[in-house]
mmCIF file of C-alpha atoms in Angstrom:
data_model
loop_
_atom_site.group_PDB
_atom_site.id
_atom_site.type_symbol
_atom_site.label_atom_id
_atom_site.label_comp_id
_atom_site.label_asym_id
_atom_site.label_seq_id
_atom_site.Cartn_x
_atom_site.Cartn_y
_atom_site.Cartn_z
ATOM 1 C CA MET A 1468 23.627 -17.018 74.574
ATOM 2 C CA ILE A 1469 19.953 -17.534 72.540
ATOM 3 C CA GLU A 1470 18.635 -20.273 73.833
ATOM 4 C CA HIS A 1471 17.221 -22.528 71.434
ATOM 5 C CA THR A 1472 14.375 -21.522 68.991
ATOM 6 C CA GLU A 1473 11.826 -23.280 66.745
ATOM 7 C CA LEU A 1474 10.873 -20.365 64.650
ATOM 8 C CA VAL A 1475 12.175 -17.448 63.032
ATOM 9 C CA LEU A 1476 10.140 -15.100 61.033
ATOM 10 C CA GLN A 1477 12.022 -12.439 58.905
ATOM 11 C CA ALA A 1478 10.188 -9.731 57.423
ATOM 12 C CA ARG A 1479 10.144 -6.198 55.674
ATOM 13 C CA HIS A 1480 7.633 -5.105 58.096
ATOM 14 C CA ILE A 1481 6.988 -6.152 61.519
ATOM 15 C CA LEU A 1482 4.078 -4.610 62.376
ATOM 16 C CA THR A 1483 3.987 -3.838 66.632
ATOM 17 C CA PRO A 1484 1.667 -2.390 68.715
ATOM 18 C CA GLU A 1485 3.717 0.534 68.937
ATOM 19 C CA ILE A 1486 4.019 1.271 65.381
ATOM 20 C CA VAL A 1487 0.068 1.189 65.429
ATOM 21 C CA VAL A 1488 -0.451 3.550 67.997
ATOM 22 C CA GLY A 1489 2.776 5.741 65.884
ATOM 23 C CA ALA A 1490 5.136 5.423 68.837
ATOM 24 C CA ALA A 1491 7.658 3.706 66.354
ATOM 25 C CA SER A 1492 8.787 3.631 63.128
ATOM 26 C CA GLY A 1493 8.008 0.482 60.858
ATOM 27 C CA GLU A 1494 11.786 -1.362 59.757
ATOM 28 C CA SER A 1495 12.468 -4.966 58.899
ATOM 29 C CA GLY A 1496 12.809 -6.995 61.404
ATOM 30 C CA PHE A 1497 12.504 -10.252 62.967
ATOM 31 C CA VAL A 1498 9.814 -12.489 65.588
ATOM 32 C CA ALA A 1499 10.949 -15.415 67.042
ATOM 33 C CA VAL A 1500 8.757 -18.138 68.527
ATOM 34 C CA ARG A 1501 9.778 -21.222 71.172
ATOM 35 C CA ASN A 1502 6.883 -23.401 72.372
ATOM 36 C CA GLY A 1503 4.660 -21.462 70.688
ATOM 37 C CA VAL A 1504 4.798 -18.509 72.304
ATOM 38 C CA ILE A 1505 6.751 -14.824 70.566
ATOM 39 C CA VAL A 1506 9.670 -14.597 72.571
ATOM 40 C CA ALA A 1507 11.260 -11.885 70.867
ATOM 41 C CA VAL A 1508 10.821 -9.137 68.388
ATOM 42 C CA GLY A 1509 13.019 -7.109 66.828
ATOM 43 C CA ALA A 1510 15.130 -5.462 64.345
ATOM 44 C CA SER A 1511 17.066 -7.102 61.324
ATOM 45 C CA GLU A 1512 20.286 -6.096 62.627
ATOM 46 C CA ASP A 1513 20.171 -7.990 65.510
ATOM 47 C CA ALA A 1514 18.434 -10.981 64.074
ATOM 48 C CA ALA A 1515 21.488 -13.299 63.645
ATOM 49 C CA PRO A 1516 21.770 -14.868 66.771
ATOM 50 C CA TRP A 1517 18.243 -15.972 66.946
ATOM 51 C CA VAL A 1518 18.494 -17.248 63.201
ATOM 52 C CA ALA A 1519 21.267 -19.724 64.677
ATOM 53 C CA SER A 1520 19.315 -20.942 67.014
ATOM 54 C CA ALA A 1521 16.307 -21.873 65.421
ATOM 55 C CA ASP A 1522 15.107 -24.586 63.918
ATOM 56 C CA ARG A 1523 13.182 -23.535 61.283
ATOM 57 C CA VAL A 1524 14.123 -19.623 59.359
ATOM 58 C CA ILE A 1525 11.413 -18.487 57.173
ATOM 59 C CA ASP A 1526 12.339 -14.886 55.272
ATOM 60 C CA LEU A 1527 8.766 -13.384 54.434
ATOM 61 C CA ASP A 1528 10.959 -10.933 52.430
ATOM 62 C CA ASP A 1529 8.333 -7.859 51.391
ATOM 63 C CA ALA A 1530 5.589 -9.327 53.162
ATOM 64 C CA THR A 1531 4.240 -7.402 56.629
ATOM 65 C CA VAL A 1532 3.701 -9.564 60.275
ATOM 66 C CA THR A 1533 1.382 -8.592 62.335
ATOM 67 C CA ALA A 1534 -0.721 -10.316 65.565
ATOM 68 C CA GLY A 1535 -3.297 -12.230 64.338
ATOM 69 C CA LEU A 1536 -6.637 -10.409 64.215
ATOM 70 C CA VAL A 1537 -9.526 -10.929 66.811
ATOM 71 C CA ASP A 1538 -13.477 -10.172 65.230
ATOM 72 C CA ALA A 1539 -15.518 -9.209 67.872
ATOM 73 C CA HIS A 1540 -18.679 -10.104 66.514
ATOM 74 C CA ILE A 1541 -19.375 -13.649 64.590
ATOM 75 C CA HIS A 1542 -21.899 -15.526 64.640
ATOM 76 C CA PRO A 1543 -20.284 -19.170 62.812
ATOM 77 C CA VAL A 1544 -22.711 -21.716 63.718
ATOM 78 C CA LEU A 1545 -25.911 -19.462 62.928
ATOM 79 C CA GLY A 1546 -24.665 -18.110 59.722
ATOM 80 C CA LEU A 1547 -24.211 -21.602 58.544
ATOM 81 C CA ALA A 1548 -27.975 -22.478 58.826
ATOM 82 C CA MET A 1549 -28.631 -18.930 57.080
ATOM 83 C CA ALA A 1550 -26.599 -19.247 54.135
ATOM 84 C CA ARG A 1551 -27.621 -21.188 52.660
ATOM 85 C CA GLY A 1552 -28.438 -21.591 48.689
ATOM 86 C CA LEU A 1553 -28.002 -18.763 46.499
ATOM 87 C CA ASP A 1554 -25.682 -15.799 47.268
ATOM 88 C CA LEU A 1555 -26.762 -13.115 46.088
ATOM 89 C CA SER A 1556 -24.325 -10.820 48.292
ATOM 90 C CA GLY A 1557 -23.373 -7.439 45.724
ATOM 91 C CA ILE A 1558 -26.028 -7.281 43.901
ATOM 92 C CA THR A 1559 -27.086 -3.905 44.474
ATOM 93 C CA SER A 1560 -29.498 -3.872 41.360
ATOM 94 C CA TRP A 1561 -33.303 -4.878 40.509
ATOM 95 C CA ALA A 1562 -32.630 -6.215 37.233
ATOM 96 C CA ASP A 1563 -29.460 -8.462 38.480
ATOM 97 C CA ALA A 1564 -31.301 -9.784 41.405
ATOM 98 C CA ARG A 1565 -34.195 -11.195 39.056
ATOM 99 C CA ARG A 1566 -31.326 -12.121 36.531
ATOM 100 C CA ALA A 1567 -29.723 -14.394 39.117
ATOM 101 C CA LEU A 1568 -33.212 -15.556 40.763
ATOM 102 C CA THR A 1569 -33.972 -16.938 37.412
ATOM 103 C CA ALA A 1570 -30.877 -18.475 36.430
ATOM 104 C CA TYR A 1571 -30.708 -20.198 40.014
ATOM 105 C CA VAL A 1572 -34.219 -21.628 39.919
ATOM 106 C CA ALA A 1573 -33.828 -22.879 36.737
ATOM 107 C CA GLU A 1574 -31.437 -25.283 38.172
ATOM 108 C CA GLN A 1575 -33.540 -26.757 41.404
ATOM 109 C CA GLU A 1576 -36.343 -28.723 39.703
ATOM 110 C CA SER A 1577 -37.938 -29.171 43.119
ATOM 111 C CA GLY A 1578 -37.798 -28.101 46.854
ATOM 112 C CA TRP A 1579 -37.109 -24.765 48.650
ATOM 113 C CA ILE A 1580 -35.336 -22.258 46.839
ATOM 114 C CA LEU A 1581 -33.229 -20.764 49.341
ATOM 115 C CA GLY A 1582 -30.661 -17.457 49.403
ATOM 116 C CA TRP A 1583 -29.623 -15.005 51.077
ATOM 117 C CA GLY A 1584 -27.103 -11.515 51.173
ATOM 118 C CA LEU A 1585 -29.877 -10.360 49.647
ATOM 119 C CA ASP A 1586 -29.051 -6.402 50.075
ATOM 120 C CA PRO A 1587 -32.330 -3.995 49.857
ATOM 121 C CA ALA A 1588 -30.855 -1.691 48.050
ATOM 122 C CA VAL A 1589 -31.868 -3.946 45.054
ATOM 123 C CA PHE A 1590 -35.345 -2.933 45.210
ATOM 124 C CA GLU A 1591 -34.602 0.402 44.199
ATOM 125 C CA GLY A 1592 -37.571 2.586 46.030
ATOM 126 C CA ARG A 1593 -40.043 -0.985 45.389
ATOM 127 C CA LYS A 1594 -41.912 -1.405 48.073
ATOM 128 C CA PHE A 1595 -40.315 -4.100 50.149
ATOM 129 C CA ASP A 1596 -42.365 -7.580 49.227
ATOM 130 C CA ASN A 1597 -42.068 -10.924 47.215
ATOM 131 C CA SER A 1598 -42.888 -8.973 44.265
ATOM 132 C CA LEU A 1599 -39.133 -9.628 43.812
ATOM 133 C CA PHE A 1600 -40.138 -13.619 42.679
ATOM 134 C CA ASP A 1601 -42.735 -12.922 40.408
ATOM 135 C CA GLY A 1602 -42.693 -14.545 37.260
ATOM 136 C CA ILE A 1603 -39.644 -16.505 38.001
ATOM 137 C CA ALA A 1604 -40.440 -18.807 41.114
ATOM 138 C CA ASP A 1605 -44.393 -18.983 41.135
ATOM 139 C CA GLY A 1606 -45.698 -21.242 43.049
ATOM 140 C CA ARG A 1607 -42.609 -22.228 44.395
ATOM 141 C CA LEU A 1608 -41.176 -22.239 47.873
ATOM 142 C CA VAL A 1609 -39.000 -19.759 48.390
ATOM 143 C CA PHE A 1610 -36.614 -17.812 51.529
ATOM 144 C CA ILE A 1611 -34.398 -15.572 50.997
ATOM 145 C CA VAL A 1612 -32.417 -13.901 53.971
ATOM 146 C CA LEU A 1613 -31.041 -10.221 53.900
ATOM 147 C CA PHE A 1614 -27.878 -9.249 54.688
ATOM 148 C CA ASP A 1615 -27.914 -8.056 57.690
ATOM 149 C CA ALA A 1616 -29.793 -11.240 58.807
ATOM 150 C CA HIS A 1617 -32.619 -9.356 60.856
ATOM 151 C CA SER A 1618 -35.393 -9.878 57.804
ATOM 152 C CA ALA A 1619 -35.961 -12.410 54.869
ATOM 153 C CA LEU A 1620 -38.189 -12.514 51.598
ATOM 154 C CA ALA A 1621 -41.176 -15.863 51.469
ATOM 155 C CA SER A 1622 -42.826 -16.503 48.583
ATOM 156 C CA GLN A 1623 -46.622 -16.473 48.937
ATOM 157 C CA ARG A 1624 -46.628 -20.814 49.106
ATOM 158 C CA ALA A 1625 -44.094 -20.384 51.362
ATOM 159 C CA LEU A 1626 -46.210 -17.826 53.907
ATOM 160 C CA GLU A 1627 -49.021 -20.112 53.021
ATOM 161 C CA GLU A 1628 -47.501 -23.520 53.667
ATOM 162 C CA ALA A 1629 -46.065 -22.155 57.162
ATOM 163 C CA GLY A 1630 -49.904 -20.457 58.347
ATOM 164 C CA VAL A 1631 -48.327 -17.412 58.036
ATOM 165 C CA THR A 1632 -51.630 -14.619 58.354
ATOM 166 C CA GLY A 1633 -50.308 -11.205 59.285
ATOM 167 C CA ARG A 1634 -52.300 -11.810 62.524
ATOM 168 C CA GLU A 1635 -49.775 -13.089 64.628
ATOM 169 C CA GLU A 1636 -48.385 -11.590 67.807
ATOM 170 C CA PHE A 1637 -44.630 -11.742 69.126
ATOM 171 C CA VAL A 1638 -43.030 -11.423 72.735
ATOM 172 C CA ASP A 1639 -41.002 -8.987 70.845
ATOM 173 C CA SER A 1640 -41.320 -5.868 68.583
ATOM 174 C CA ALA A 1641 -41.014 -8.851 65.591
ATOM 175 C CA ARG A 1642 -43.927 -8.022 62.384
ATOM 176 C CA VAL A 1643 -45.376 -9.656 59.186
ATOM 177 C CA SER A 1644 -45.432 -6.992 56.770
ATOM 178 C CA LEU A 1645 -49.057 -6.554 55.245
ATOM 179 C CA GLY A 1646 -49.403 -5.646 51.544
ATOM 180 C CA ASP A 1647 -52.596 -3.131 50.975
ATOM 181 C CA ASP A 1648 -54.624 -5.768 50.991
ATOM 182 C CA GLY A 1649 -54.071 -6.699 53.826
ATOM 183 C CA ARG A 1650 -52.334 -9.751 53.238
ATOM 184 C CA PRO A 1651 -48.931 -11.146 53.934
ATOM 185 C CA ASN A 1652 -46.602 -9.486 51.219
ATOM 186 C CA GLY A 1653 -43.606 -11.835 52.075
ATOM 187 C CA ALA A 1654 -41.354 -9.431 54.167
ATOM 188 C CA LEU A 1655 -40.579 -10.947 57.720
ATOM 189 C CA LEU A 1656 -39.023 -8.361 59.540
ATOM 190 C CA GLU A 1657 -36.646 -9.702 62.891
ATOM 191 C CA LEU A 1658 -35.920 -13.339 63.969
ATOM 192 C CA SER A 1659 -39.058 -14.443 65.325
ATOM 193 C CA ALA A 1660 -41.109 -13.506 62.063
ATOM 194 C CA GLN A 1661 -38.688 -15.453 60.194
ATOM 195 C CA ALA A 1662 -38.740 -18.369 62.382
ATOM 196 C CA LEU A 1663 -42.522 -18.395 60.885
ATOM 197 C CA VAL A 1664 -40.996 -20.478 57.813
ATOM 198 C CA GLN A 1665 -37.633 -21.555 58.924
ATOM 199 C CA ARG A 1666 -39.095 -24.371 60.910
ATOM 200 C CA MET A 1667 -40.394 -25.633 57.588
ATOM 201 C CA LEU A 1668 -36.802 -25.381 55.940
ATOM 202 C CA PRO A 1669 -35.322 -28.715 55.249
ATOM 203 C CA GLU A 1670 -32.852 -29.432 57.973
ATOM 204 C CA GLN A 1671 -28.644 -30.019 57.611
ATOM 205 C CA THR A 1672 -27.661 -33.226 59.161
ATOM 206 C CA PHE A 1673 -25.148 -33.081 62.268
ATOM 207 C CA ASP A 1674 -22.443 -34.450 60.380
ATOM 208 C CA GLU A 1675 -23.049 -31.827 57.346
ATOM 209 C CA ARG A 1676 -23.162 -29.214 60.384
ATOM 210 C CA VAL A 1677 -19.819 -29.842 61.480
ATOM 211 C CA ASP A 1678 -18.092 -30.137 58.315
ATOM 212 C CA ALA A 1679 -19.524 -27.453 57.196
ATOM 213 C CA LEU A 1680 -18.681 -25.113 60.595
ATOM 214 C CA GLY A 1681 -14.876 -26.649 59.936
ATOM 215 C CA ARG A 1682 -14.566 -25.693 56.462
ATOM 216 C CA LEU A 1683 -15.994 -21.722 57.634
ATOM 217 C CA LEU A 1684 -13.305 -21.522 60.766
ATOM 218 C CA ALA A 1685 -10.553 -22.747 58.822
ATOM 219 C CA ALA A 1686 -11.726 -20.158 56.260
ATOM 220 C CA MET A 1687 -11.264 -17.282 58.963
ATOM 221 C CA ALA A 1688 -7.751 -18.582 60.054
ATOM 222 C CA GLN A 1689 -6.956 -18.507 56.835
ATOM 223 C CA SER A 1690 -7.946 -14.441 56.497
ATOM 224 C CA GLY A 1691 -5.795 -13.917 59.317
ATOM 225 C CA LEU A 1692 -7.955 -14.387 62.532
ATOM 226 C CA THR A 1693 -7.025 -16.132 65.364
ATOM 227 C CA GLY A 1694 -10.121 -15.542 67.527
ATOM 228 C CA GLY A 1695 -13.734 -14.397 67.644
ATOM 229 C CA GLN A 1696 -16.644 -13.551 69.843
ATOM 230 C CA MET A 1697 -19.763 -15.551 69.050
ATOM 231 C CA LEU A 1698 -22.472 -13.714 69.882
ATOM 232 C CA ASP A 1699 -25.134 -15.959 70.140
ATOM 233 C CA LEU A 1700 -26.269 -19.584 71.432
ATOM 234 C CA GLY A 1701 -28.665 -19.792 68.863
ATOM 235 C CA ALA A 1702 -28.678 -23.580 67.708
ATOM 236 C CA GLU A 1703 -28.963 -25.610 70.762
ATOM 237 C CA ASP A 1704 -26.420 -28.061 69.516
ATOM 238 C CA SER A 1705 -23.815 -25.205 69.158
ATOM 239 C CA PHE A 1706 -21.444 -27.285 72.264
ATOM 240 C CA ASP A 1707 -22.430 -30.279 70.607
ATOM 241 C CA LEU A 1708 -20.446 -29.044 66.931
ATOM 242 C CA LEU A 1709 -17.862 -27.380 69.042
ATOM 243 C CA ASP A 1710 -16.985 -30.914 70.467
ATOM 244 C CA GLU A 1711 -17.183 -32.811 67.479
ATOM 245 C CA LEU A 1712 -14.711 -30.526 66.014
ATOM 246 C CA GLU A 1713 -12.259 -31.116 68.753
ATOM 247 C CA ARG A 1714 -12.358 -34.873 68.546
ATOM 248 C CA TRP A 1715 -10.595 -34.292 65.694
ATOM 249 C CA GLY A 1716 -8.428 -31.892 66.342
ATOM 250 C CA ASP A 1717 -7.813 -28.016 67.536
ATOM 251 C CA LEU A 1718 -10.457 -25.786 66.045
ATOM 252 C CA PRO A 1719 -8.799 -23.366 63.795
ATOM 253 C CA ILE A 1720 -9.710 -20.198 65.777
ATOM 254 C CA ARG A 1721 -10.069 -19.766 69.581
ATOM 255 C CA LEU A 1722 -13.837 -18.940 70.205
ATOM 256 C CA ARG A 1723 -15.465 -16.697 73.187
ATOM 257 C CA ILE A 1724 -19.385 -17.462 73.076
ATOM 258 C CA SER A 1725 -21.719 -15.274 74.555
ATOM 259 C CA PRO A 1726 -25.267 -16.561 74.790
ATOM 260 C CA TRP A 1727 -28.100 -14.301 73.754
ATOM 261 C CA ILE A 1728 -30.847 -13.559 76.275
ATOM 262 C CA MET A 1729 -34.235 -12.371 74.067
ATOM 263 C CA PRO A 1730 -37.413 -10.453 74.950
ATOM 264 C CA GLY A 1731 -39.790 -12.771 76.543
ATOM 265 C CA TYR A 1732 -37.265 -14.421 78.563
ATOM 266 C CA VAL A 1733 -38.296 -15.441 82.197
ATOM 267 C CA ASP A 1734 -35.993 -16.022 85.774
ATOM 268 C CA GLU A 1735 -34.734 -19.022 84.652
ATOM 269 C CA ASP A 1736 -33.306 -17.846 81.502
ATOM 270 C CA LEU A 1737 -31.182 -16.175 83.275
ATOM 271 C CA GLU A 1738 -29.867 -18.182 86.036
ATOM 272 C CA ARG A 1739 -29.102 -20.857 83.009
ATOM 273 C CA MET A 1740 -26.872 -18.139 81.063
ATOM 274 C CA VAL A 1741 -25.335 -17.982 84.666
ATOM 275 C CA ARG A 1742 -24.917 -21.658 84.919
ATOM 276 C CA LEU A 1743 -23.114 -21.900 81.285
ATOM 277 C CA GLN A 1744 -20.270 -19.500 81.923
ATOM 278 C CA GLY A 1745 -17.118 -20.608 81.893
ATOM 279 C CA ARG A 1746 -17.907 -23.894 79.908
ATOM 280 C CA HIS A 1747 -15.310 -24.185 77.629
ATOM 281 C CA GLY A 1748 -13.559 -26.945 74.984
ATOM 282 C CA ARG A 1749 -9.538 -26.586 74.237
ATOM 283 C CA ARG A 1750 -9.841 -23.760 72.150
ATOM 284 C CA TRP A 1751 -13.107 -22.475 73.213
ATOM 285 C CA HIS A 1752 -15.615 -20.686 76.120
ATOM 286 C CA VAL A 1753 -18.490 -19.153 77.416
ATOM 287 C CA ARG A 1754 -18.075 -15.965 78.686
ATOM 288 C CA GLY A 1755 -20.243 -13.313 78.810
ATOM 289 C CA ILE A 1756 -24.113 -12.273 77.582
ATOM 290 C CA LYS A 1757 -25.202 -10.629 74.128
ATOM 291 C CA LEU A 1758 -28.244 -8.444 74.196
ATOM 292 C CA MET A 1759 -30.441 -6.268 71.457
ATOM 293 C CA ILE A 1760 -31.556 -3.453 71.915
ATOM 294 C CA ASP A 1761 -33.144 -2.897 68.409
ATOM 295 C CA GLY A 1762 -33.286 -3.927 64.706
ATOM 296 C CA THR A 1763 -31.477 -2.407 61.934
ATOM 297 C CA ILE A 1764 -32.279 0.719 60.142
ATOM 298 C CA ASP A 1765 -32.799 -0.630 56.762
ATOM 299 C CA ASN A 1766 -35.119 -3.331 58.035
ATOM 300 C CA GLY A 1767 -37.171 0.033 59.457
ATOM 301 C CA THR A 1768 -36.799 -2.149 62.854
ATOM 302 C CA ALA A 1769 -33.774 -0.014 64.658
ATOM 303 C CA TRP A 1770 -34.427 2.360 67.820
ATOM 304 C CA LEU A 1771 -34.585 5.867 66.437
ATOM 305 C CA MET A 1772 -35.036 9.591 68.345
ATOM 306 C CA GLN A 1773 -36.901 10.105 65.186
ATOM 307 C CA PRO A 1774 -39.104 7.846 62.840
ATOM 308 C CA ASP A 1775 -37.130 7.191 59.517
ATOM 309 C CA THR A 1776 -38.443 8.492 56.099
ATOM 310 C CA HIS A 1777 -41.072 5.707 55.931
ATOM 311 C CA GLY A 1778 -42.303 6.254 59.252
ATOM 312 C CA GLU A 1779 -40.549 3.472 61.171
ATOM 313 C CA SER A 1780 -37.624 2.878 63.563
ATOM 314 C CA ARG A 1781 -39.523 4.071 66.105
ATOM 315 C CA SER A 1782 -39.514 1.692 68.833
ATOM 316 C CA SER A 1783 -37.412 -1.164 70.886
ATOM 317 C CA LEU A 1784 -37.303 -4.959 69.824
ATOM 318 C CA TRP A 1785 -38.024 -5.004 73.557
ATOM 319 C CA LEU A 1786 -42.240 -4.757 74.384
ATOM 320 C CA ASP A 1787 -41.145 -3.324 77.144
ATOM 321 C CA PRO A 1788 -37.151 -1.915 77.479
ATOM 322 C CA GLY A 1789 -37.353 -2.575 81.407
ATOM 323 C CA GLU A 1790 -37.184 -5.704 80.785
ATOM 324 C CA TYR A 1791 -33.847 -5.560 79.071
ATOM 325 C CA ALA A 1792 -32.352 -3.077 81.749
ATOM 326 C CA ARG A 1793 -33.515 -5.706 84.266
ATOM 327 C CA ALA A 1794 -31.404 -8.181 82.557
ATOM 328 C CA VAL A 1795 -28.369 -6.012 82.353
ATOM 329 C CA ALA A 1796 -28.384 -5.853 86.309
ATOM 330 C CA PHE A 1797 -28.741 -9.259 87.366
ATOM 331 C CA PHE A 1798 -25.987 -10.149 84.858
ATOM 332 C CA HIS A 1799 -23.888 -6.808 86.000
ATOM 333 C CA GLU A 1800 -24.314 -8.124 89.983
ATOM 334 C CA ARG A 1801 -22.940 -10.949 89.450
ATOM 335 C CA CYS A 1802 -19.761 -9.266 87.371
ATOM 336 C CA ILE A 1803 -20.601 -11.224 83.694
ATOM 337 C CA PRO A 1804 -19.904 -8.300 80.659
ATOM 338 C CA THR A 1805 -23.155 -7.635 78.873
ATOM 339 C CA THR A 1806 -22.795 -7.236 74.842
ATOM 340 C CA THR A 1807 -25.594 -5.044 73.443
ATOM 341 C CA HIS A 1808 -26.527 -4.701 69.775
ATOM 342 C CA ALA A 1809 -28.101 -1.220 68.991
ATOM 343 C CA ILE A 1810 -28.284 0.739 65.887
ATOM 344 C CA GLY A 1811 -30.380 3.870 66.474
ATOM 345 C CA ASP A 1812 -29.449 6.608 68.036
ATOM 346 C CA GLU A 1813 -32.253 6.149 70.499
ATOM 347 C CA GLY A 1814 -31.450 2.933 71.377
ATOM 348 C CA ILE A 1815 -27.566 3.580 72.015
ATOM 349 C CA SER A 1816 -28.603 6.015 74.386
ATOM 350 C CA TYR A 1817 -31.020 3.606 76.096
ATOM 351 C CA VAL A 1818 -28.180 1.213 76.289
ATOM 352 C CA ALA A 1819 -25.541 3.707 77.467
ATOM 353 C CA ARG A 1820 -28.146 4.711 80.227
ATOM 354 C CA THR A 1821 -28.549 1.427 81.401
ATOM 355 C CA ILE A 1822 -25.068 0.903 81.484
ATOM 356 C CA GLY A 1823 -24.126 4.264 83.283
ATOM 357 C CA ALA A 1824 -27.127 3.242 85.697
ATOM 358 C CA GLN A 1825 -24.964 0.407 87.375
ATOM 359 C CA PRO A 1826 -22.472 0.361 90.442
ATOM 360 C CA SER A 1827 -19.047 0.227 89.760
ATOM 361 C CA ASN A 1828 -17.564 -2.954 90.312
ATOM 362 C CA GLY A 1829 -14.996 -3.625 87.511
ATOM 363 C CA THR A 1830 -17.745 -5.562 84.860
ATOM 364 C CA VAL A 1831 -17.066 -3.940 81.999
ATOM 365 C CA HIS A 1832 -20.007 -4.099 79.387
ATOM 366 C CA ARG A 1833 -20.113 -3.416 75.411
ATOM 367 C CA ILE A 1834 -22.237 -1.390 72.756
ATOM 368 C CA GLU A 1835 -22.394 -2.946 69.311
#
């Protein structure tokens, strides 16, 4: 006799792991749930006793039922700080980008002009600089994050207000791009360079960020995600935001948080990351470490075996890649898995060699 169940889903297609790998063919069937746990998955002809035992039966007709998806690389908290203002994603031409900026700037009487999602394709062979704003936002404070978040464009006034000279030195290979006149041209490559202007942007209140994060995670859940790996702890109050959300209810998706270690770390930073392991709320926990060996192809900050057609992408994000390898070895020795952003072929090769050099202890590392 079938025990009582709360829910039975019936559908034309039940996507099981066996179907995904080709070991079984898809057919109509059912999924039975008891106490929040799937207790049975079967064909339609076997559904009757389960249906009879259920409090609720939902017939999804020709829909496909699949296990919840897990996104292995998300930045929900950090991303909210970047995705502010005008959404430029999907625009790939110079004319369309300028048209969108013109309309948006006209609506903003004062203050900062913020935007995100800018595709470098819009430059159509032009130099990557703030000439995109010419005649549109002259004299305005403008900060636009590119679609990969590894670079940004700032207006001349924003550069001046931030005191950016182009002579800044960073703990990594980030840089302020210079024009033919030797002055900053608005392109800020990698996070350290972006921070020169970002620190001046108007801050969102804690409550605003809690609300925005809740809505973002809910939208992720509605798209089919049940979990995600948050590969940063870029906002110092990330735990506070999550704790506040959990004061009101469960997070819409589960989060595994892997804080990052960036170039310029000291030993105390490594030890602090170890102490964070296992910290948790009801539906989030800290496990693992995120690192980055290089930037992106689009910005010329990847680490390639051969320079790109602009003579760029020739180096690691780390001024001394050996410091990256030291961090991986430190965490490996403590059985803490790492996830490394690696884009260029030389960067991927270096990370693979670094991981391969670690003695076997069951710890699994990953290249992003």
